[in-house]
PDB file of C-alpha atoms in Angstrom:
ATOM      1  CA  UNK A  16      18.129   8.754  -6.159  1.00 92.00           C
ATOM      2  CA  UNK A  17      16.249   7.983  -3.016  1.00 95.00           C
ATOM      3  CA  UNK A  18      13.262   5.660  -3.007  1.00 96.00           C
ATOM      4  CA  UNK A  19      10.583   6.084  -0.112  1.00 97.00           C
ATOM      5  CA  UNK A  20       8.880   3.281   0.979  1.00 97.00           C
ATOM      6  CA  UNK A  21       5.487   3.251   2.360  1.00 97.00           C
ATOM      7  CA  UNK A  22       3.931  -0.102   3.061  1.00 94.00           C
ATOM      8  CA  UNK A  23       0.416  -1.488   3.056  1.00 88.00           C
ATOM      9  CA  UNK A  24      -2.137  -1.716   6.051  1.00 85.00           C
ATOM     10  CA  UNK A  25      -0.961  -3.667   8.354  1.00 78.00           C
ATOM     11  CA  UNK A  26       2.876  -4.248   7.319  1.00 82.00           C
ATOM     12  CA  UNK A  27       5.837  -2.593   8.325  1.00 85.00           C
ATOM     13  CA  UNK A  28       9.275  -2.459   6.556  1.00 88.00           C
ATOM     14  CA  UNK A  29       9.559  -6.076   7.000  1.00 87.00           C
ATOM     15  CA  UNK A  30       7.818  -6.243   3.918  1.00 88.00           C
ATOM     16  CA  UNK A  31      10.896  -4.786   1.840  1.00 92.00           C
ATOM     17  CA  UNK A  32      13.502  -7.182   2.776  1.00 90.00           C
ATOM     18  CA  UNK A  33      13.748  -8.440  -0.760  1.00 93.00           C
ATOM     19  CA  UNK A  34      13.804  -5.292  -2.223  1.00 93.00           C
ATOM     20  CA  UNK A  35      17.416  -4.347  -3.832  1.00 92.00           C
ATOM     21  CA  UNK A  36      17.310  -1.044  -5.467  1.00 90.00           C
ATOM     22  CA  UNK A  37      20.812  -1.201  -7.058  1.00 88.00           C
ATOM     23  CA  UNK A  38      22.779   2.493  -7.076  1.00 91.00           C
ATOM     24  CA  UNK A  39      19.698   4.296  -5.823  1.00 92.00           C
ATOM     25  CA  UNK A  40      18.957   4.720  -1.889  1.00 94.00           C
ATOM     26  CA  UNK A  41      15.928   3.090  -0.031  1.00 96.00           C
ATOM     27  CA  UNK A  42      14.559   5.157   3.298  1.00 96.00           C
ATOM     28  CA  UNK A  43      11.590   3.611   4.458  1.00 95.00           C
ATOM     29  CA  UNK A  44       9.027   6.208   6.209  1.00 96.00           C
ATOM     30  CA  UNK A  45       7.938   5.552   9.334  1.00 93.00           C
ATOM     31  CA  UNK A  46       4.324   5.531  10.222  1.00 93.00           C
ATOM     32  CA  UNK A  47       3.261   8.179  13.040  1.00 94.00           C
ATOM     33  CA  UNK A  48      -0.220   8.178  14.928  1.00 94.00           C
ATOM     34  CA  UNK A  49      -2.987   9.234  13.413  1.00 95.00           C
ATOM     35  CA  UNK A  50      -5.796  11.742  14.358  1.00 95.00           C
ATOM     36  CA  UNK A  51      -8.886   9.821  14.981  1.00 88.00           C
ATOM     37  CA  UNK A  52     -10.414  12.401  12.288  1.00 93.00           C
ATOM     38  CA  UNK A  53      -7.497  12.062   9.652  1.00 97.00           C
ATOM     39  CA  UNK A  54      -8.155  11.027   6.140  1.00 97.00           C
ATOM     40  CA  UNK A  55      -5.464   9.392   3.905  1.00 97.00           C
ATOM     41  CA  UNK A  56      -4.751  12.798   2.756  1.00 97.00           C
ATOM     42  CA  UNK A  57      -4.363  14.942   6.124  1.00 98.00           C
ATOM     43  CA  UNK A  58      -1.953  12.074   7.053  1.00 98.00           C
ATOM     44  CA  UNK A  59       0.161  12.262   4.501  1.00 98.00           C
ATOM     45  CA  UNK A  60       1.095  15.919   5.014  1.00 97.00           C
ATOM     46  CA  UNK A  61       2.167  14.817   9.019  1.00 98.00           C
ATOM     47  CA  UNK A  62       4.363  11.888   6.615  1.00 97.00           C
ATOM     48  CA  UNK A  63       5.855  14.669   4.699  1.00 97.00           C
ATOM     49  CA  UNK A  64       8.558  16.203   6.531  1.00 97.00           C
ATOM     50  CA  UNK A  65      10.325  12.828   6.813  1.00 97.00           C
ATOM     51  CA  UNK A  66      10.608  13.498   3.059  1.00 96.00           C
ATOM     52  CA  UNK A  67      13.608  15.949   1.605  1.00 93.00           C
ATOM     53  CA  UNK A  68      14.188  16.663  -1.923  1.00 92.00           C
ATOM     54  CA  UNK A  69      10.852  15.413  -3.439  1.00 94.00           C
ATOM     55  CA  UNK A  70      11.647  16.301  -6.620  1.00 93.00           C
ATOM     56  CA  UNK A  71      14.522  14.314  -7.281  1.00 93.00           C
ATOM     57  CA  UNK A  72      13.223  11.166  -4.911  1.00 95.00           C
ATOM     58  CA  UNK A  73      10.723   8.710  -6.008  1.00 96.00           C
ATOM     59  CA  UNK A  74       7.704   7.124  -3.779  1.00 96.00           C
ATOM     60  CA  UNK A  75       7.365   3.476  -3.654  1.00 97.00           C
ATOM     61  CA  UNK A  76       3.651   2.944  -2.219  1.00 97.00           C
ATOM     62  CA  UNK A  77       2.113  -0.620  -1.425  1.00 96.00           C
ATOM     63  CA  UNK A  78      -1.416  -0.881  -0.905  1.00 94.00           C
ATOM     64  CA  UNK A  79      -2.769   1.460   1.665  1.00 95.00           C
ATOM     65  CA  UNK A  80       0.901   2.940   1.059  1.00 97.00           C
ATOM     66  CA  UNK A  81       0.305   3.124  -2.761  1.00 98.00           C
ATOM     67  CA  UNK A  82      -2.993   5.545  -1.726  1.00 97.00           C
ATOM     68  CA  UNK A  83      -0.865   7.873   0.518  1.00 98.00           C
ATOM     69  CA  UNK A  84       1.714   8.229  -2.224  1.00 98.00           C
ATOM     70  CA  UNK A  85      -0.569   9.029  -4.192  1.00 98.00           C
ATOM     71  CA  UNK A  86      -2.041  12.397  -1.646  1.00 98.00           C
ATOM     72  CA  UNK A  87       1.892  13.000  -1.019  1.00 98.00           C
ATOM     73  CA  UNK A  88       2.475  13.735  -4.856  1.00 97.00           C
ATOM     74  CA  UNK A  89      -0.638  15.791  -4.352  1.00 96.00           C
ATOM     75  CA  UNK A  90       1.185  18.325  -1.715  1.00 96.00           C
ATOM     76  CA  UNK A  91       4.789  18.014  -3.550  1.00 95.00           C
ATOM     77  CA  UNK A  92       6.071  16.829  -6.692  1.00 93.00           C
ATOM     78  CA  UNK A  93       7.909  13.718  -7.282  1.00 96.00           C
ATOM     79  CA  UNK A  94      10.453  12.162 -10.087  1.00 95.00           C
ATOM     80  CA  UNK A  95       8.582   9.103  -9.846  1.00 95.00           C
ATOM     81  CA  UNK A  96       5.160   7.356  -8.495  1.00 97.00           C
ATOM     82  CA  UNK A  97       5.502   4.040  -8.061  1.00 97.00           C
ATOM     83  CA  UNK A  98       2.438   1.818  -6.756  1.00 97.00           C
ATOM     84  CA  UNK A  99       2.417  -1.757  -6.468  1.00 97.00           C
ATOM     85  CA  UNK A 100      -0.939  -4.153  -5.399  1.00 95.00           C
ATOM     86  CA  UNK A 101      -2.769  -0.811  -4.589  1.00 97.00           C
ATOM     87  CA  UNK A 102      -5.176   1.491  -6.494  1.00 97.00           C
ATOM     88  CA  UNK A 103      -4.967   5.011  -8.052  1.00 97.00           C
ATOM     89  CA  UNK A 104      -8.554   6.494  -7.436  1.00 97.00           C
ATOM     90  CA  UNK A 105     -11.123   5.469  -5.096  1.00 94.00           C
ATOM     91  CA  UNK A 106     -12.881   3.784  -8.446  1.00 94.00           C
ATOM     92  CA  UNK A 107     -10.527   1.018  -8.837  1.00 95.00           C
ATOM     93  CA  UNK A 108     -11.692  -0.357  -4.787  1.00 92.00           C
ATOM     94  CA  UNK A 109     -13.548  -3.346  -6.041  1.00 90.00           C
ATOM     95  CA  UNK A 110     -17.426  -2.072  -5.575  1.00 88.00           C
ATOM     96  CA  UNK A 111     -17.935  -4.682  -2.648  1.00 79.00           C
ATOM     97  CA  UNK A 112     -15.331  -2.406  -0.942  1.00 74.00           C
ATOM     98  CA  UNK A 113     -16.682   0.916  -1.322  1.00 73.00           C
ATOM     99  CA  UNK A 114     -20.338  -0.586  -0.509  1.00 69.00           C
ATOM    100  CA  UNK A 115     -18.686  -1.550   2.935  1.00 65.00           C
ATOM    101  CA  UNK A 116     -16.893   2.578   3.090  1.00 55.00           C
ATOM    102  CA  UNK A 117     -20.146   4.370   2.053  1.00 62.00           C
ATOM    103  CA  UNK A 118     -22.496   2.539   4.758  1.00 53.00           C
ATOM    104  CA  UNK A 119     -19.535   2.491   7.639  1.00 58.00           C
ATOM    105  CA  UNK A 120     -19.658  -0.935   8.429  1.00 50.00           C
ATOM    106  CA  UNK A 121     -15.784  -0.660   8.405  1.00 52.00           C
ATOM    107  CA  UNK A 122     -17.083   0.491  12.316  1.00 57.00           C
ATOM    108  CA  UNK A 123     -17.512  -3.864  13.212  1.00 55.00           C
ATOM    109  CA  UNK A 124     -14.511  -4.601  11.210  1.00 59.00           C
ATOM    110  CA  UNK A 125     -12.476  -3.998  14.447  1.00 55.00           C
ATOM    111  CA  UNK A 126      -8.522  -4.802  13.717  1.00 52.00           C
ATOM    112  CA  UNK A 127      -8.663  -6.979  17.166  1.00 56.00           C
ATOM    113  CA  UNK A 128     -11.018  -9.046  14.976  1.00 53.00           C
ATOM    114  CA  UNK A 129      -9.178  -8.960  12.184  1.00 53.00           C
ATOM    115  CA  UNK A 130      -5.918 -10.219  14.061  1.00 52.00           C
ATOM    116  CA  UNK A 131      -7.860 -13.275  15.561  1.00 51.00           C
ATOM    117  CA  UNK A 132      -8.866 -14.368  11.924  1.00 49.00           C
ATOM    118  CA  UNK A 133      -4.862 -13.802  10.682  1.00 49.00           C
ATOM    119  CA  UNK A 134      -5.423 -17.519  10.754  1.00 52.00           C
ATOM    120  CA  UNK A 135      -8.309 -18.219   8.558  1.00 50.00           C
ATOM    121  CA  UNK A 136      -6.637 -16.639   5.662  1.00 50.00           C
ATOM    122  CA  UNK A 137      -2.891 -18.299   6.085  1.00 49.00           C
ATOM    123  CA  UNK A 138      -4.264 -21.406   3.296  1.00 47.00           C
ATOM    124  CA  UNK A 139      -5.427 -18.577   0.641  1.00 46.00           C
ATOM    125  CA  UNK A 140      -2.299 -16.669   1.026  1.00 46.00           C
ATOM    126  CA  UNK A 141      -0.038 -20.065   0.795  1.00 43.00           C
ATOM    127  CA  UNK A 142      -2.025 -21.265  -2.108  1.00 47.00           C
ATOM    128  CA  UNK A 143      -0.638 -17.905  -3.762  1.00 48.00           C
ATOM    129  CA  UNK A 144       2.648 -18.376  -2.645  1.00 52.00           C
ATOM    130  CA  UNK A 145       5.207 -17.747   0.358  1.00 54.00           C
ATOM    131  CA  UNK A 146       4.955 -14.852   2.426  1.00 58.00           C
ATOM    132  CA  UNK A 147       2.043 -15.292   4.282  1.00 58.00           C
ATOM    133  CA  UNK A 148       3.065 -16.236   7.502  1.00 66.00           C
ATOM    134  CA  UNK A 149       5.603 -13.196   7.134  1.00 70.00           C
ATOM    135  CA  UNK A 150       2.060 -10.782   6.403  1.00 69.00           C
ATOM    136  CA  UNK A 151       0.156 -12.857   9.219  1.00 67.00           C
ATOM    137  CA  UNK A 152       3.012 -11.642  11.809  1.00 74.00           C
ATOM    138  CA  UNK A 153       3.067  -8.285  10.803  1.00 75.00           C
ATOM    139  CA  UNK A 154      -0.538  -7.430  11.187  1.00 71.00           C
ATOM    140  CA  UNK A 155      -0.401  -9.672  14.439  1.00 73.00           C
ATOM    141  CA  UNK A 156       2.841  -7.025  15.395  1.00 74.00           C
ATOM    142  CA  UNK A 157       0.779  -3.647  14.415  1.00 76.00           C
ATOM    143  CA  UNK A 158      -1.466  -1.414  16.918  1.00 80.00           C
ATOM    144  CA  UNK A 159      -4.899  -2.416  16.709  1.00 79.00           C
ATOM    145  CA  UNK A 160      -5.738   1.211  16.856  1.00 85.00           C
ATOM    146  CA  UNK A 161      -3.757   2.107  13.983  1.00 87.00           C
ATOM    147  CA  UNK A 162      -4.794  -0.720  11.881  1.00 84.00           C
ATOM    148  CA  UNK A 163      -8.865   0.398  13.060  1.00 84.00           C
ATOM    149  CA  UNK A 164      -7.689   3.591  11.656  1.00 89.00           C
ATOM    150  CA  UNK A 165      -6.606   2.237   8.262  1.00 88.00           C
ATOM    151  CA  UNK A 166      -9.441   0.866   7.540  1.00 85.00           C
ATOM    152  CA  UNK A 167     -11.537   3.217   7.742  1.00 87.00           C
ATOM    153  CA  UNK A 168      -9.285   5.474   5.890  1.00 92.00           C
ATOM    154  CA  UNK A 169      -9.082   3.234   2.980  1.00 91.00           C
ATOM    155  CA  UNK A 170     -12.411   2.762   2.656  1.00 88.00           C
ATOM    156  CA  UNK A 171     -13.835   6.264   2.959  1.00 90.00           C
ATOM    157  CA  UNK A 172     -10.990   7.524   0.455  1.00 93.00           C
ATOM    158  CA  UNK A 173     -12.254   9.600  -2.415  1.00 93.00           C
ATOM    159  CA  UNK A 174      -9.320  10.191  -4.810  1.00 96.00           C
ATOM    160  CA  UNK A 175     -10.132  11.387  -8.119  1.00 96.00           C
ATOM    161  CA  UNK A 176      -6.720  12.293  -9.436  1.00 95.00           C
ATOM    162  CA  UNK A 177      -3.650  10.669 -10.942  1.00 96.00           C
ATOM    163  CA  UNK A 178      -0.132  11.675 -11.070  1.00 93.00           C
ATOM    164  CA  UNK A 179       1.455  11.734 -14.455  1.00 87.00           C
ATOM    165  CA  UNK A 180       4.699  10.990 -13.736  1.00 92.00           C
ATOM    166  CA  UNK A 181       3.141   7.083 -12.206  1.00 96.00           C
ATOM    167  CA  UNK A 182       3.707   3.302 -12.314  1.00 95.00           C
ATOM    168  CA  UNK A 183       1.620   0.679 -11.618  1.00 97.00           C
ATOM    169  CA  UNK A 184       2.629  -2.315 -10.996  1.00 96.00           C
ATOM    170  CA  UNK A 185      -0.242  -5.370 -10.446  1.00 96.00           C
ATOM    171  CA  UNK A 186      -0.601  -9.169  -9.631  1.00 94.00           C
ATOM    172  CA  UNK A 187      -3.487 -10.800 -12.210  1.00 94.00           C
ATOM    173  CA  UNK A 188      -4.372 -13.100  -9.013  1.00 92.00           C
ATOM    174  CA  UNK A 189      -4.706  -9.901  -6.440  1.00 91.00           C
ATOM    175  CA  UNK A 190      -7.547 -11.271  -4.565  1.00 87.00           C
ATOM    176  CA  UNK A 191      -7.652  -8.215  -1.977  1.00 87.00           C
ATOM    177  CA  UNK A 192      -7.752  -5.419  -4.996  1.00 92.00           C
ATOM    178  CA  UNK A 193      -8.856  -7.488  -7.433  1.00 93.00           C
ATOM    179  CA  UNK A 194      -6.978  -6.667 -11.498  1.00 96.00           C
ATOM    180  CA  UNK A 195     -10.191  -6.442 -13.452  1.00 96.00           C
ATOM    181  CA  UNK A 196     -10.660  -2.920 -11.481  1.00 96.00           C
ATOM    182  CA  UNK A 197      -7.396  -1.557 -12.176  1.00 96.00           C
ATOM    183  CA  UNK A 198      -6.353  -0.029 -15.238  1.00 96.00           C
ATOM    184  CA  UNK A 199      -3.401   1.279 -16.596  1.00 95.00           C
ATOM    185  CA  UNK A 200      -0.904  -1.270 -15.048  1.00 96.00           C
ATOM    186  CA  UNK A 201       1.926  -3.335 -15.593  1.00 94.00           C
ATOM    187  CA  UNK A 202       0.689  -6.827 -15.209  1.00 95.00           C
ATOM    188  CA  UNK A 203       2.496  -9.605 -12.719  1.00 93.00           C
ATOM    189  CA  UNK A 204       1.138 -13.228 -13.818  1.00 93.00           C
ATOM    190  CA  UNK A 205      -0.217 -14.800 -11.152  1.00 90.00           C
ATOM    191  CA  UNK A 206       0.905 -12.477  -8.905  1.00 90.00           C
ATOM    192  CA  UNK A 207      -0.837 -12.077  -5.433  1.00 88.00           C
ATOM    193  CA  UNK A 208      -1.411  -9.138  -3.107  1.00 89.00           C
ATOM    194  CA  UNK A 209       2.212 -10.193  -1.855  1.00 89.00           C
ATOM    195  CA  UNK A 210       4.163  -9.428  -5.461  1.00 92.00           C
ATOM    196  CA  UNK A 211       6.305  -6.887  -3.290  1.00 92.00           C
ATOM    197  CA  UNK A 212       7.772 -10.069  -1.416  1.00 90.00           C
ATOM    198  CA  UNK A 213       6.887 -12.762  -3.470  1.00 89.00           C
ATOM    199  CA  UNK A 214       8.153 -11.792  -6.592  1.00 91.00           C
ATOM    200  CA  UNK A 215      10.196  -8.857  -5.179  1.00 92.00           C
ATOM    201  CA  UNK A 216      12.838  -9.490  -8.267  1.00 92.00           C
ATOM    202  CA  UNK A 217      10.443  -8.275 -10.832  1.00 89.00           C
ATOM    203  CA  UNK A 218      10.334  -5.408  -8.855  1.00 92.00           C
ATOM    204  CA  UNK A 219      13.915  -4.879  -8.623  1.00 92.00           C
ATOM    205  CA  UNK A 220      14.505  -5.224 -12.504  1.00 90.00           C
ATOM    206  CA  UNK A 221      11.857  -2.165 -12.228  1.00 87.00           C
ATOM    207  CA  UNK A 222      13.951   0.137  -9.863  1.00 89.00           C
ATOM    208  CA  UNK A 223      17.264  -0.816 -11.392  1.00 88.00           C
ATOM    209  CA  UNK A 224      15.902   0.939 -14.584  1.00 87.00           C
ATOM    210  CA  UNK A 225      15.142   3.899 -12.720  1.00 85.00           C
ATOM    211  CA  UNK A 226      17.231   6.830 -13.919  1.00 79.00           C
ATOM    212  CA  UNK A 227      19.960   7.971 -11.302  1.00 72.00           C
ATOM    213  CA  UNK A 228      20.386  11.779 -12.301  1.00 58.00           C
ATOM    214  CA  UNK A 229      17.069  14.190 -12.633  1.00 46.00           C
TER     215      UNK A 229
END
């Protein structure tokens, strides 16, 4: 079975390289420019034609990726949703988040801002384990104007629906989305925003279980 792989704001497939998906095939999806007026879901129908036999495939989403699986299983239907450190409706943003979407101050956020400050938030992301300098060089690696783009994506997104067919897969010590908004998952203790790289063998155990045949 293929896997697709979307990853988070501000990562690339860099942040797979621990990922082992025994007998089953992973194709990472490759991010295209956005429309300065696309939402999470127009977006994911320009991702979609990288896509081929949907029904038989499963989406692996992180984060920001997680949401945009979540709008692709809206326009096709998948064997399997997997998310991991993200959220499946627009109610499980902590409310501090939303706040920030609903009175657009994502507009001084600027991702040239946020790439300066990489820095400042190395110590939290070592405190919760390896990894960080690998998410600090990724976000210093992405387009500023694609990662201004992201944010205000994420933030304004107004998902209401869940796929049946869906895993979620959470760290208790997500400071970013934080676990006591999320419900429905399967819990990683002490797992960080990172769990995809940082504990990435919990996550294989996960996709080795996968069935192979529909």
């Amino acid at each position: 079975m293929k896997i697709y792989l979307l990853p988070g704001m501000g990562a690339d497939q860099r942040l797979f390289s621990r990922l082992n998906a025994g007998k089953h095939e992973l194709c990472p999806v490759s991010w295209l420019k956005p429309g300065r007026q696309d939402t999470l879901a127009t977006y994911a129908r320009k991702l979609l034609p990288q896509i081929s036999d949907a029904a038989n495939s499963a989406l692996l989403g992180v984060s920001m990726g997680g949401m945009i699986a979540i709008e692709l299983a809206k326009l096709t239907p998948f064997k399997k949703i997997i998310l991991i450190s993200s959220a499946k409706t627009f109610h499980e943003l902590p409310p501090y988040l939303r706040k920030v979407g609903n009175a657009g101050w994502y507009k001084k956020i600027t991702a040239r801002r946020l790439i300066r400050l990489r820095q400042l938030a190395a110590p939290l992301m070592n405190r919760l384990g390896g990894g960080y300098r690998v998410s600090g060089q990724m976000i210093k690696d992405t387009d500023p104007e694609f990662l201004d783009w992201c944010m205000k994506a994420v933030l304004t997104w107004n998902n209401e629906t869940i796929p049946a067919n869906l895993i979620h897969i959470h760290g208790t010590a997500d400071l970013l989305l934080p676990a006591r908004y999320i419900s429905g998952y399967i819990p990683v203790k002490r797992g960080s925003h990172l769990i995809i790289y940082q504990q990435a063998n919990k996550i294989n155990e996960l996709l080795h279980g996968l069935p192979e045949e529909s």
